[in-house]
Coordinates of C-alpha atoms in Angstrom, one line a residue:
X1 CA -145.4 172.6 -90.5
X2 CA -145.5 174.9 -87.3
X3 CA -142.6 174.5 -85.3
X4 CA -144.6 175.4 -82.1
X5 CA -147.8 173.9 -82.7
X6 CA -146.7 170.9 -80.1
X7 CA -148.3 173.0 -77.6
X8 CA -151.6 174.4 -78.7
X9 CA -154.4 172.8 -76.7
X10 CA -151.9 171.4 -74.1
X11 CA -151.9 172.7 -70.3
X12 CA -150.1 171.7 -67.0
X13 CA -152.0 171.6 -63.9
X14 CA -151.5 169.6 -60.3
X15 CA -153.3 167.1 -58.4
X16 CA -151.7 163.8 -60.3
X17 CA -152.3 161.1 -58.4
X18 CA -150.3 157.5 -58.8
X19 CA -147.4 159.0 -60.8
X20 CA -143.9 157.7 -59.9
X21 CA -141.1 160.2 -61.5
X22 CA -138.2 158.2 -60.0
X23 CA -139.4 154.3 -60.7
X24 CA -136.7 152.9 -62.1
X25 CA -135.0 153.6 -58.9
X26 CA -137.0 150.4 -57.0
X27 CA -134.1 148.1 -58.9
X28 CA -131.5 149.4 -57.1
X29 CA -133.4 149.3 -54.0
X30 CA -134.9 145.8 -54.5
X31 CA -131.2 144.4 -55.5
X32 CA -129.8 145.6 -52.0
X33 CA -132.6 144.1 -50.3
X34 CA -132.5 140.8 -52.2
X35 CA -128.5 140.5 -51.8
X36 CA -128.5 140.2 -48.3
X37 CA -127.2 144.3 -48.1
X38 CA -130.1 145.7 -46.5
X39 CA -130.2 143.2 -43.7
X40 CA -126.1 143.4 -43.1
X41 CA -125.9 147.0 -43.1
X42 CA -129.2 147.2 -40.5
X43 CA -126.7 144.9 -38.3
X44 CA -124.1 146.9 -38.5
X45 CA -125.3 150.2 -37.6
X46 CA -127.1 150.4 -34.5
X47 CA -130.9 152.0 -34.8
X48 CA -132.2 154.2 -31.8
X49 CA -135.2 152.8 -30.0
X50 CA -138.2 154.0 -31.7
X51 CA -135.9 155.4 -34.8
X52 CA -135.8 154.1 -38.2
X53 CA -133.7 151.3 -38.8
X54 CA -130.1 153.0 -39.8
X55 CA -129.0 149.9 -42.3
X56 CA -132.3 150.7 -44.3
X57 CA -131.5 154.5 -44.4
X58 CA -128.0 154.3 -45.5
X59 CA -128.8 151.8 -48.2
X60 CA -131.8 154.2 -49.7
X61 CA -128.8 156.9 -49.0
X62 CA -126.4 154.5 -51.5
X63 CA -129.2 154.2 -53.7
X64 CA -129.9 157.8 -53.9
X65 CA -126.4 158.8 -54.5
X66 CA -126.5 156.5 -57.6
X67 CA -129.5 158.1 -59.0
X68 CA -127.5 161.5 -59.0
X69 CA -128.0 163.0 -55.5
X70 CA -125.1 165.0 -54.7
X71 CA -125.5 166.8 -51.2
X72 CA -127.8 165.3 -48.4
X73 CA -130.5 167.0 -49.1
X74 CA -131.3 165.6 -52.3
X75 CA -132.2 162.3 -50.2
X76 CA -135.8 164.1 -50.6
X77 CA -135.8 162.3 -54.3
X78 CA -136.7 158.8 -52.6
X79 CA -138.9 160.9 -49.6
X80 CA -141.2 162.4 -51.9
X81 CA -141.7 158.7 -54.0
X82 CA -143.5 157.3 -50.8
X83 CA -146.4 156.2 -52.6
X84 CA -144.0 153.5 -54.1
X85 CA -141.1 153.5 -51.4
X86 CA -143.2 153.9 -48.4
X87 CA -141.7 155.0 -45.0
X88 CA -137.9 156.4 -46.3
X89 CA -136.1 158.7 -43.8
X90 CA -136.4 162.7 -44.2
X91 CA -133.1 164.7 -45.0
X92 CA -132.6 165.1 -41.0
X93 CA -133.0 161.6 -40.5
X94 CA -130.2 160.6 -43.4
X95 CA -128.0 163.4 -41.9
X96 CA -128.1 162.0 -38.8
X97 CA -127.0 158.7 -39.8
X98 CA -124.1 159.7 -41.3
X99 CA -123.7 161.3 -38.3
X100 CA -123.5 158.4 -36.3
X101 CA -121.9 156.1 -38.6
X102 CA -119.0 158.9 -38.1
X103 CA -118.9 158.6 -35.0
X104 CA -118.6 154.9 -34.5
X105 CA -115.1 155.8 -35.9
X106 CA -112.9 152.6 -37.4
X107 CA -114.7 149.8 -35.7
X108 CA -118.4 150.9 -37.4
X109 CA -116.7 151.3 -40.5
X110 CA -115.5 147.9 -40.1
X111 CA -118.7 146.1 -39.4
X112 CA -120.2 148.4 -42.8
X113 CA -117.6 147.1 -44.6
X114 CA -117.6 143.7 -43.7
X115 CA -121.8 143.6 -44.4
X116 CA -120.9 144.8 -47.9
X117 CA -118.0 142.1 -48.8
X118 CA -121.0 139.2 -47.3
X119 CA -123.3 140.8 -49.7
X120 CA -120.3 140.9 -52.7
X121 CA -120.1 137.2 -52.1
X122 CA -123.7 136.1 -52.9
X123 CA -123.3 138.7 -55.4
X124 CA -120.9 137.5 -57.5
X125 CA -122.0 134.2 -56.8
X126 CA -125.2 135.0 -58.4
X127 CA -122.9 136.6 -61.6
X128 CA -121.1 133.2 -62.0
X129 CA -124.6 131.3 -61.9
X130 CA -125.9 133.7 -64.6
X131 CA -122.6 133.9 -67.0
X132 CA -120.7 131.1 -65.9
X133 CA -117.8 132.9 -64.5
X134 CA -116.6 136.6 -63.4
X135 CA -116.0 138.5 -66.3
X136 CA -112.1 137.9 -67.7
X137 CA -110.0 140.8 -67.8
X138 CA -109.4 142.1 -71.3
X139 CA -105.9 142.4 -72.4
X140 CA -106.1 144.1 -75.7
X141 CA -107.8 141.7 -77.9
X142 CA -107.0 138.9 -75.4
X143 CA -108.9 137.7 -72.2
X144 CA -107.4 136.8 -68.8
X145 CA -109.5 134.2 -67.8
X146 CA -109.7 132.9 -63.7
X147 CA -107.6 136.0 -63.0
X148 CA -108.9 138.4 -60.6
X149 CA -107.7 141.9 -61.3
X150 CA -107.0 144.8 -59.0
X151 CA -106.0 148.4 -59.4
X152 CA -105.0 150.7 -57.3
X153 CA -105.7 154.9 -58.0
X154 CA -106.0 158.0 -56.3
X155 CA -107.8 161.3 -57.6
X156 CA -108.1 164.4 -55.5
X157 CA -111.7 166.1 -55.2
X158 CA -111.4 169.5 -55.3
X159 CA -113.5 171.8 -52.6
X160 CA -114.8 175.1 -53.1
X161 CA -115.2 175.8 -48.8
X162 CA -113.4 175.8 -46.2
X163 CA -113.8 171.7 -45.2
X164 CA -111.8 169.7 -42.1
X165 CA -108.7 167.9 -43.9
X166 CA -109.2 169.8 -47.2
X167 CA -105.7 170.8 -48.2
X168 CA -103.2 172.1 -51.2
X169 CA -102.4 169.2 -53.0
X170 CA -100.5 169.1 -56.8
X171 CA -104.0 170.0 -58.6
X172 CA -105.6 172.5 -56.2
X173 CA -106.8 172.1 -53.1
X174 CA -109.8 169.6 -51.5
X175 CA -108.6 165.9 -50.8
X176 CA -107.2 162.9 -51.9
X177 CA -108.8 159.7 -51.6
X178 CA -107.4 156.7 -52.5
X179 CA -109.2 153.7 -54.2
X180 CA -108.6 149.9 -55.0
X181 CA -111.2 148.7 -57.7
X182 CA -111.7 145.0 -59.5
X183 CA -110.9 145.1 -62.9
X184 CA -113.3 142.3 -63.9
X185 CA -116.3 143.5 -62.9
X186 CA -115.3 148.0 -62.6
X187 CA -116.5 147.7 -58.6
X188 CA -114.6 149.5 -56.1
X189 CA -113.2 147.0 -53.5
X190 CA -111.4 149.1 -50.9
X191 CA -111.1 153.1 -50.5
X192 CA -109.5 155.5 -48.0
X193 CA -110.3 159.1 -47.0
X194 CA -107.4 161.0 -47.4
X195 CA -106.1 164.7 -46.1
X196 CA -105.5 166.5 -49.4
X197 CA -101.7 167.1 -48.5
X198 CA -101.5 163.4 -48.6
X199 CA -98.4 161.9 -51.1
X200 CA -99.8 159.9 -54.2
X201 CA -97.1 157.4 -53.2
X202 CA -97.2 157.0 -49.6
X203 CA -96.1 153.2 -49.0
X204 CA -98.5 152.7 -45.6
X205 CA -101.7 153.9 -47.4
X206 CA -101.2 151.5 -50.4
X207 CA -100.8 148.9 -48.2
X208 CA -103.2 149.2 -46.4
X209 CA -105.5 149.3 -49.0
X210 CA -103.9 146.6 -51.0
X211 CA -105.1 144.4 -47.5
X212 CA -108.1 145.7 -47.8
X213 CA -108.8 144.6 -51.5
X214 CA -107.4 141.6 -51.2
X215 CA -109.8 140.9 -48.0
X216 CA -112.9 142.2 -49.8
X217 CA -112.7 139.4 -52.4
X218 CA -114.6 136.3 -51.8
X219 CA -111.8 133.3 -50.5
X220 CA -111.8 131.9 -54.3
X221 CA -111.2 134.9 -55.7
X222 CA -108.2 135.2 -53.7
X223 CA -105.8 132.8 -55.1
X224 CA -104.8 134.0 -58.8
X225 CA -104.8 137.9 -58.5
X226 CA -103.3 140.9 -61.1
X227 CA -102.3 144.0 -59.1
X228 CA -101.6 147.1 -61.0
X229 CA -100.7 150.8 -60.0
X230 CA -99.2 153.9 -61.8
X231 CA -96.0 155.9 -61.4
X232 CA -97.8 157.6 -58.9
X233 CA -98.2 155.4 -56.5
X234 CA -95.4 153.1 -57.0
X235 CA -93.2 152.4 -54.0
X236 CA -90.4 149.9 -52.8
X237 CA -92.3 148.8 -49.8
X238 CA -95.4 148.3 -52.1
X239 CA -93.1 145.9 -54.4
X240 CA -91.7 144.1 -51.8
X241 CA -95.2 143.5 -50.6
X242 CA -96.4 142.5 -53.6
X243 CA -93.8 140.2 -54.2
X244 CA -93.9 138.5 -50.6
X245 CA -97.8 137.8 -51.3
X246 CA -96.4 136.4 -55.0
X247 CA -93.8 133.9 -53.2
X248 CA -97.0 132.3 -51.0
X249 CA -97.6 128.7 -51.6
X250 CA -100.5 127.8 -53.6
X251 CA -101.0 131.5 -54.8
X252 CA -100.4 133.4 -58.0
X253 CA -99.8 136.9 -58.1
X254 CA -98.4 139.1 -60.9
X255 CA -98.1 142.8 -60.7
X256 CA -97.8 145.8 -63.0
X257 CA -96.1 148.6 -61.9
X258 CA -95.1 151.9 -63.0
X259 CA -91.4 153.1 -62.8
X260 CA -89.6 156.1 -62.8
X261 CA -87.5 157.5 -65.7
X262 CA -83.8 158.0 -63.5
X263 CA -80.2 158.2 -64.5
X264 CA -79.7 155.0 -64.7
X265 CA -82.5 154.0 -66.9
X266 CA -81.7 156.5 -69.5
X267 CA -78.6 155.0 -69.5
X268 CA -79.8 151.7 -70.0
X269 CA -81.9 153.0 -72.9
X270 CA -79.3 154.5 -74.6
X271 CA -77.7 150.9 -75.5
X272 CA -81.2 149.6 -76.4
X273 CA -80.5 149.2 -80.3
X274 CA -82.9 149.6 -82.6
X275 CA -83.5 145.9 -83.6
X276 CA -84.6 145.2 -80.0
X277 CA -87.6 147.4 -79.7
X278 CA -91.0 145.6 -80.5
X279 CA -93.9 147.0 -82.2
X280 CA -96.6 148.0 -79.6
X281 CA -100.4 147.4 -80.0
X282 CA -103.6 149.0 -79.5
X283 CA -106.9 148.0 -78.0
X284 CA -107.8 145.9 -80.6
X285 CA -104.4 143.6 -80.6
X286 CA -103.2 145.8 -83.7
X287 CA -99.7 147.3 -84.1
X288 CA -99.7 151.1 -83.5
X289 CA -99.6 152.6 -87.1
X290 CA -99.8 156.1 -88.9
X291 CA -99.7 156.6 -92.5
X292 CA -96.6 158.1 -93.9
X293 CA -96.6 161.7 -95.5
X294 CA -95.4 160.0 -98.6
X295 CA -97.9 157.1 -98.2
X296 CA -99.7 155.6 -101.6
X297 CA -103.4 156.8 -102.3
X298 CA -104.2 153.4 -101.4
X299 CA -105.3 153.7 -97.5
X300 CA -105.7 149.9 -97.4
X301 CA -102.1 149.4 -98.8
X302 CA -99.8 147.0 -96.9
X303 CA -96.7 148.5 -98.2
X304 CA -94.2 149.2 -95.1
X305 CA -92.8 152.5 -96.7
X306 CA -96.3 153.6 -96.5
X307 CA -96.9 153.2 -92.5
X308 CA -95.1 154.2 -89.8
X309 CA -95.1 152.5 -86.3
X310 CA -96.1 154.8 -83.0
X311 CA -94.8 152.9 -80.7
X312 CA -92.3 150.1 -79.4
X313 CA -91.9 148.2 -76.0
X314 CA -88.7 146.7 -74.8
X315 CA -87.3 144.6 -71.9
X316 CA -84.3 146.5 -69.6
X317 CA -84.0 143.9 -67.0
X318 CA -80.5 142.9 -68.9
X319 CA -79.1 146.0 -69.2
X320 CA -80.0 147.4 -65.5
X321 CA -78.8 143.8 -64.1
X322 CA -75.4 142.5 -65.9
X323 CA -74.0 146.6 -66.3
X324 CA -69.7 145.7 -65.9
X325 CA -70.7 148.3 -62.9
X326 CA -72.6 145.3 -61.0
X327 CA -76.5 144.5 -60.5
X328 CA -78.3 148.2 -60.4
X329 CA -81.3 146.4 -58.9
X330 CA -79.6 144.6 -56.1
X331 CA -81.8 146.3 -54.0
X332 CA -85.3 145.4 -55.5
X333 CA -86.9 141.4 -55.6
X334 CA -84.9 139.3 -58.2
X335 CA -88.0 137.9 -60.0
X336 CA -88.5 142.3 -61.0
X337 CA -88.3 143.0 -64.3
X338 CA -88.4 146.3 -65.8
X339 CA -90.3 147.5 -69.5
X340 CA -90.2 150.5 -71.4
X341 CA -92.3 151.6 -74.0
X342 CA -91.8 154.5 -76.5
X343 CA -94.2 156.6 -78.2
X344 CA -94.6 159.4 -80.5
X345 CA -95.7 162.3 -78.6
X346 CA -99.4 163.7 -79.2
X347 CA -99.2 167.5 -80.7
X348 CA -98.3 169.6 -77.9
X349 CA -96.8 167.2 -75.4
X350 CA -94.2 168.4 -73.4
X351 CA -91.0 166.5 -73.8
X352 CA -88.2 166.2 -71.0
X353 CA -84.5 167.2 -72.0
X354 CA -83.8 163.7 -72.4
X355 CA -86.7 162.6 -75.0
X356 CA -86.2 165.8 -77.2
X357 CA -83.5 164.2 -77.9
X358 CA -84.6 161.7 -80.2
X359 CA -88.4 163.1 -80.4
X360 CA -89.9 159.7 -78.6
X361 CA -92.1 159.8 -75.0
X362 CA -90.6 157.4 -73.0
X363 CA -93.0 155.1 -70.1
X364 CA -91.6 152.4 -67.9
X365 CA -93.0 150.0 -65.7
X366 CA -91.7 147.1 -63.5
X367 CA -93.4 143.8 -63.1
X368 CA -92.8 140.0 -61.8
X369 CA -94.4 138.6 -64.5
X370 CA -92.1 135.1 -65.4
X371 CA -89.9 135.4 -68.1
X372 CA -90.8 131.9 -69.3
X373 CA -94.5 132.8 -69.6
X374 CA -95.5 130.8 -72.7
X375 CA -98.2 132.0 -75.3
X376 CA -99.0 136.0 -76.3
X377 CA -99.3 136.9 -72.2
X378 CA -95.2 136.6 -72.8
X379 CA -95.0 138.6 -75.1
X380 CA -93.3 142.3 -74.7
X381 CA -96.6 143.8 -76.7
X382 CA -99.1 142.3 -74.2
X383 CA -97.0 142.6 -71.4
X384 CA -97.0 146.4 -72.5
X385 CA -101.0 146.5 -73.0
X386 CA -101.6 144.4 -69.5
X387 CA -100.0 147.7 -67.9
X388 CA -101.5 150.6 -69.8
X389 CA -105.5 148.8 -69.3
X390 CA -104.4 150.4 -65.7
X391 CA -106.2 153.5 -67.3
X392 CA -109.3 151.4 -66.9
X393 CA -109.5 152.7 -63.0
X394 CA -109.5 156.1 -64.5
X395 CA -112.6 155.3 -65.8
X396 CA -114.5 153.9 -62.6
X397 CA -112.7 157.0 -61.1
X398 CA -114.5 159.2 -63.1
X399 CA -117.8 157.6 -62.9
X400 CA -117.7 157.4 -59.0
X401 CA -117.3 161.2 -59.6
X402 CA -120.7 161.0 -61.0
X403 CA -121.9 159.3 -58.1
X404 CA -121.5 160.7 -54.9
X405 CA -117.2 160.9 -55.2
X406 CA -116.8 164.1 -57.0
X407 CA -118.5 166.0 -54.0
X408 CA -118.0 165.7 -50.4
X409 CA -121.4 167.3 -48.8
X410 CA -119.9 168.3 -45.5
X411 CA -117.2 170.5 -43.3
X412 CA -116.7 167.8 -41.2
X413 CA -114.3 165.1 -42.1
X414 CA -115.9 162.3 -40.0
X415 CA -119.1 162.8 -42.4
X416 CA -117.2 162.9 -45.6
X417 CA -115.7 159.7 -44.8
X418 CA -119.3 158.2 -44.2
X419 CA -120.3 159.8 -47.7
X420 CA -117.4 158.1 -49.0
X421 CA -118.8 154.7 -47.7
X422 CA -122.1 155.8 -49.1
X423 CA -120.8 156.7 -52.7
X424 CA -118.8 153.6 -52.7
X425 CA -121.8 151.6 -51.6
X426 CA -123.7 153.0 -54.6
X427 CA -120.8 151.9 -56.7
X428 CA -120.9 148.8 -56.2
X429 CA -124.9 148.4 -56.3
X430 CA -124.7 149.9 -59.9
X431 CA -122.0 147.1 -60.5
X432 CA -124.1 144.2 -59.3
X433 CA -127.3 145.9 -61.3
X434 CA -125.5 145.6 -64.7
X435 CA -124.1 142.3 -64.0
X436 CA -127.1 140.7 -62.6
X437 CA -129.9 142.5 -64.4
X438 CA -129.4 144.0 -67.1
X439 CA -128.1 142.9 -70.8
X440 CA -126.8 144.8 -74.2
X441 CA -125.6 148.4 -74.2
X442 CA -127.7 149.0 -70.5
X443 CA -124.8 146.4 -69.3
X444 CA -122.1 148.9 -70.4
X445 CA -124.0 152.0 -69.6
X446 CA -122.3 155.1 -67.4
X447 CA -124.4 156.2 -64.3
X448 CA -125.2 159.1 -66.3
X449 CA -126.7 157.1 -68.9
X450 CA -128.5 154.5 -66.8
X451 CA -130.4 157.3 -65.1
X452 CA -131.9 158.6 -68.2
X453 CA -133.4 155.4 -69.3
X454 CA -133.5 152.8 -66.2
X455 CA -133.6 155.4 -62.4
X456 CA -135.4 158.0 -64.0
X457 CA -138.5 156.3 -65.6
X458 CA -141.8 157.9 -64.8
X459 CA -144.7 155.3 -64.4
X460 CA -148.2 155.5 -63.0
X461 CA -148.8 153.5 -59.6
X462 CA -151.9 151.0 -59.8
X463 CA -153.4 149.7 -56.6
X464 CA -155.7 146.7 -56.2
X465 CA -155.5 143.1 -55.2
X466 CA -153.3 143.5 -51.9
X467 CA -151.2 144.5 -54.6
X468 CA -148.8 147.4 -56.3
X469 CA -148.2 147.8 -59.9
X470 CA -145.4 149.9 -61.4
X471 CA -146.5 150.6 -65.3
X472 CA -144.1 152.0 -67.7
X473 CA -144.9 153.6 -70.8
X474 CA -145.2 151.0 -73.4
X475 CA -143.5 153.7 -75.5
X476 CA -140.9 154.2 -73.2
X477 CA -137.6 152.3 -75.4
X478 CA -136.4 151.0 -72.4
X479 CA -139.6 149.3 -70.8
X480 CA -139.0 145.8 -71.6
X481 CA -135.3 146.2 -70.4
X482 CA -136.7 147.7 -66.7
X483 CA -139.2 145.0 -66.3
X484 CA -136.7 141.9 -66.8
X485 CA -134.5 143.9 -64.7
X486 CA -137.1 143.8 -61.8
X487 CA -138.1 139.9 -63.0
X488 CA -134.1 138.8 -62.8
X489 CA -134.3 140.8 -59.1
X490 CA -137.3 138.9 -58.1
X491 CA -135.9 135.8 -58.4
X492 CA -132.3 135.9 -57.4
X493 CA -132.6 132.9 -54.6
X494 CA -132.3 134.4 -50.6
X495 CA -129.1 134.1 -49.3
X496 CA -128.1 131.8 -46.5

């Protein structure tokens, strides 16, 4: 067989007419229309007379950004699909926007933010009426059920030129935005633009943003709620926060939070024997495990010399609160307690002074979580594996990188905050598209991946009957899944 005979006979010339390279891309569009988004950005963002209506524009920005743009000018991907999209801003036009959106300072950003929480309402209202409920939060191979999940993160994004607010930080130099996302669904609730000299634990930003969260849930969301945050960002203020919302009547909240490794925590571990420590789990609900060296040829063997464990968890509350020296947590909420897990190090891992000691890592983490909790979510294994899903926001992080978060476009700060809004916004529409529209794998995919085989479908454009008619490939593998997509769209009811 010739390798290259795919291209005898074959040439490329111009002058298509009715091809649509981008089609998959009216879904998004459609879905922030048929949510209510549209309408509450357009009311939000004042249009000049005669100018195109600025909600419309920054929702095909939003929209854009989740089909890959990066920089402004790659707004042009949804101007040159007119045929399909019809009137859609030019590059000026979408600069200008964010220009002005800038400029309205706090109080636009306000009414932009409250016009997406309306729309996350009907949203997720719409994700109850077609699952039954808001996804649980998975807990190793448990589910948290009625529980509304938040994490807080921040990630720096580096910058390559000289931008306003763009600073050394820890891991280079750009800036340092800080994020609050809902576990349950992986949709970014709240966000902050941040100066990248900005600390990873600075007590007023988390606050702020924990408000924020909290106030971007719809009301019945509001009343059983999981905060988490790392090491990083973990403050007294914050826990005293935390544990004032926790004492409200008629409200449940439990949080997770990372904790420092001091003086008098080594201590404590110290007179941790070894019959105290619990066996740690994985993802799956199973006990971390390695075969032995001197492990049977049996790999399915269930002989204890043959496995070692990886990891333990343990409770310190007791040993930091009754020390003969008095309470060493006098100073932090009563209803605190405080974990620590142990681990063996990955090849290469850098040890302190203390853990080379004994060769295990060493994590802690505090959290309000009752001690009379009944069933597995009491347990010191799941209480372990309720913190470390915190990596979870990691993982939203790294996709918003992918869309529109990894890059801000612009020297001026006031624009990069609006780009912010705009990646956010694009977020949270990819969030409400796999929840509400699509099924299988596609409900799982990355932005990355949806782009491929949902944003980036080409289809020909037929006209007649008043009407418009996107056709896909019928060889294309993912035709069927694009046209229910645009079918569940269709028919999601108005919103009052």
């Amino acid at each position: 067989m010739n390798a290259t005979a795919w291209s005898r006979g074959l040439d490329v010339v111009g002058g298509g007419t009715g091809v649509v390279s981008h089609a998959g891309l009216v879904l998004l569009r459609q879905l922030a229309d048929r949510t209510g988004l549209t309408a509450g950005l357009s009311a939000a963002l004042p249009s000049p007379d005669g100018g195109l209506d600025r909600g419309r524009v920054f929702a095909d920005l939003a929209c854009a950004i989740a089909d890959g743009a990066r920089v402004i000018s790659d707004f042009r991907v949804m101007g040159d699909q007119d045929e399909v999209f019809g009137q859609v801003a030019s590059v000026p036009t979408a600069w200008r926007t964010l220009k002005e959106t800038a400029a309205g300072g706090d109080r636009t950003r306000r009414r932009v933010t409250a016009a997406i929480d309306k729309a996350r309402r009907y949203a997720w209202s719409q994700v109850i009426a077609r699952h039954g409920q808001l996804p649980p939060v998975q807990v190793a191979d448990r589910q948290l059920t009625g529980i509304t999940c938040i994490r807080l993160d921040a990630t720096v994004v580096p910058a390559h030129s000289d931008k306003e607010q763009a600073q050394p930080n820890f891991k280079g130099f750009g800036h340092h935005p800080l994020l609050a996302e809902c576990d349950n669904v992986r949709e970014p609730l709240a966000w902050m633009m941040r100066p990248g000299s900005a600390g990873s634990n600075t007590a007023a930003d988390h606050l702020t943003l924990l408000d924020e969260a909290i106030a971007a849930l719809p009301p019945q969301f509001r009343r059983k709620l999981m905060v988490t945050c790392d090491g990083a960002g973990a403050s007294h203020d914050l826990v005293k926060r935390l544990d004032k919302l926790a004492s409200r009547r008629g409200y449940e909240l439990v949080y997770s939070i990372g904790w420092a490794l001091a003086e008098r925590e080594k201590t404590a571990l110290k007179l941790v024997p070894d019959t105290a420590w619990e066996a740690a789990i994985d993802a799956g609900g199973k006990v971390r495990e390695r075969r032995s060296e001197m492990a049977c040829g049996n790999q399915r063997c269930g002989h204890r010399a043959c496995w070692i464990q990886e990891a333990h968890v343990t409770e310190l509350t007791g040993l930091l609160r009754k020390r003969p020296d008095g309470d060493r947590l006098k100073a932090w909420p009563t209803t605190m307690r405080v974990f620590a897990r142990r681990e063996r190090p990955h090849p290469g891992a850098q040890l302190t002074l203390f853990e080379a000691q004994d060769g295990w890592r060493y994590t802690l983490w505090a959290t309000n979580l009752p001690a009379d909790t009944r069933g597995w979510r009491g347990q010191c294994a799941y209480i372990d594996a309720g913190h470390r899903v915190h990596a979870r926001v990691e993982d939203v992080i790294r996709t918003g990188k992918d869309t529109g978060l990894g890059h801000f476009p612009s020297r001026h700060y006031g624009m990069n905050k609006a780009w912010l809004d705009a990646s956010m916004t694009a977020c949270i529409l990819l969030s409400w598209l796999r929840h509400l529209a699509l099924d299988g794998k596609l409900a799982k995919a990355e932005p990355k991946t949806l782009r491929y085989r949902v944003f980036h479908t080409a289809a020909r454009l037929v006209r007649g009957g008043r009407r418009k008619t996107l056709k896909i490939a019928a060889t294309w593998p993912w035709a069927t899944a694009i046209t229910t997509a645009w079918k569940r769209i269709q028919t999601l009811p108005h919103p009052t």
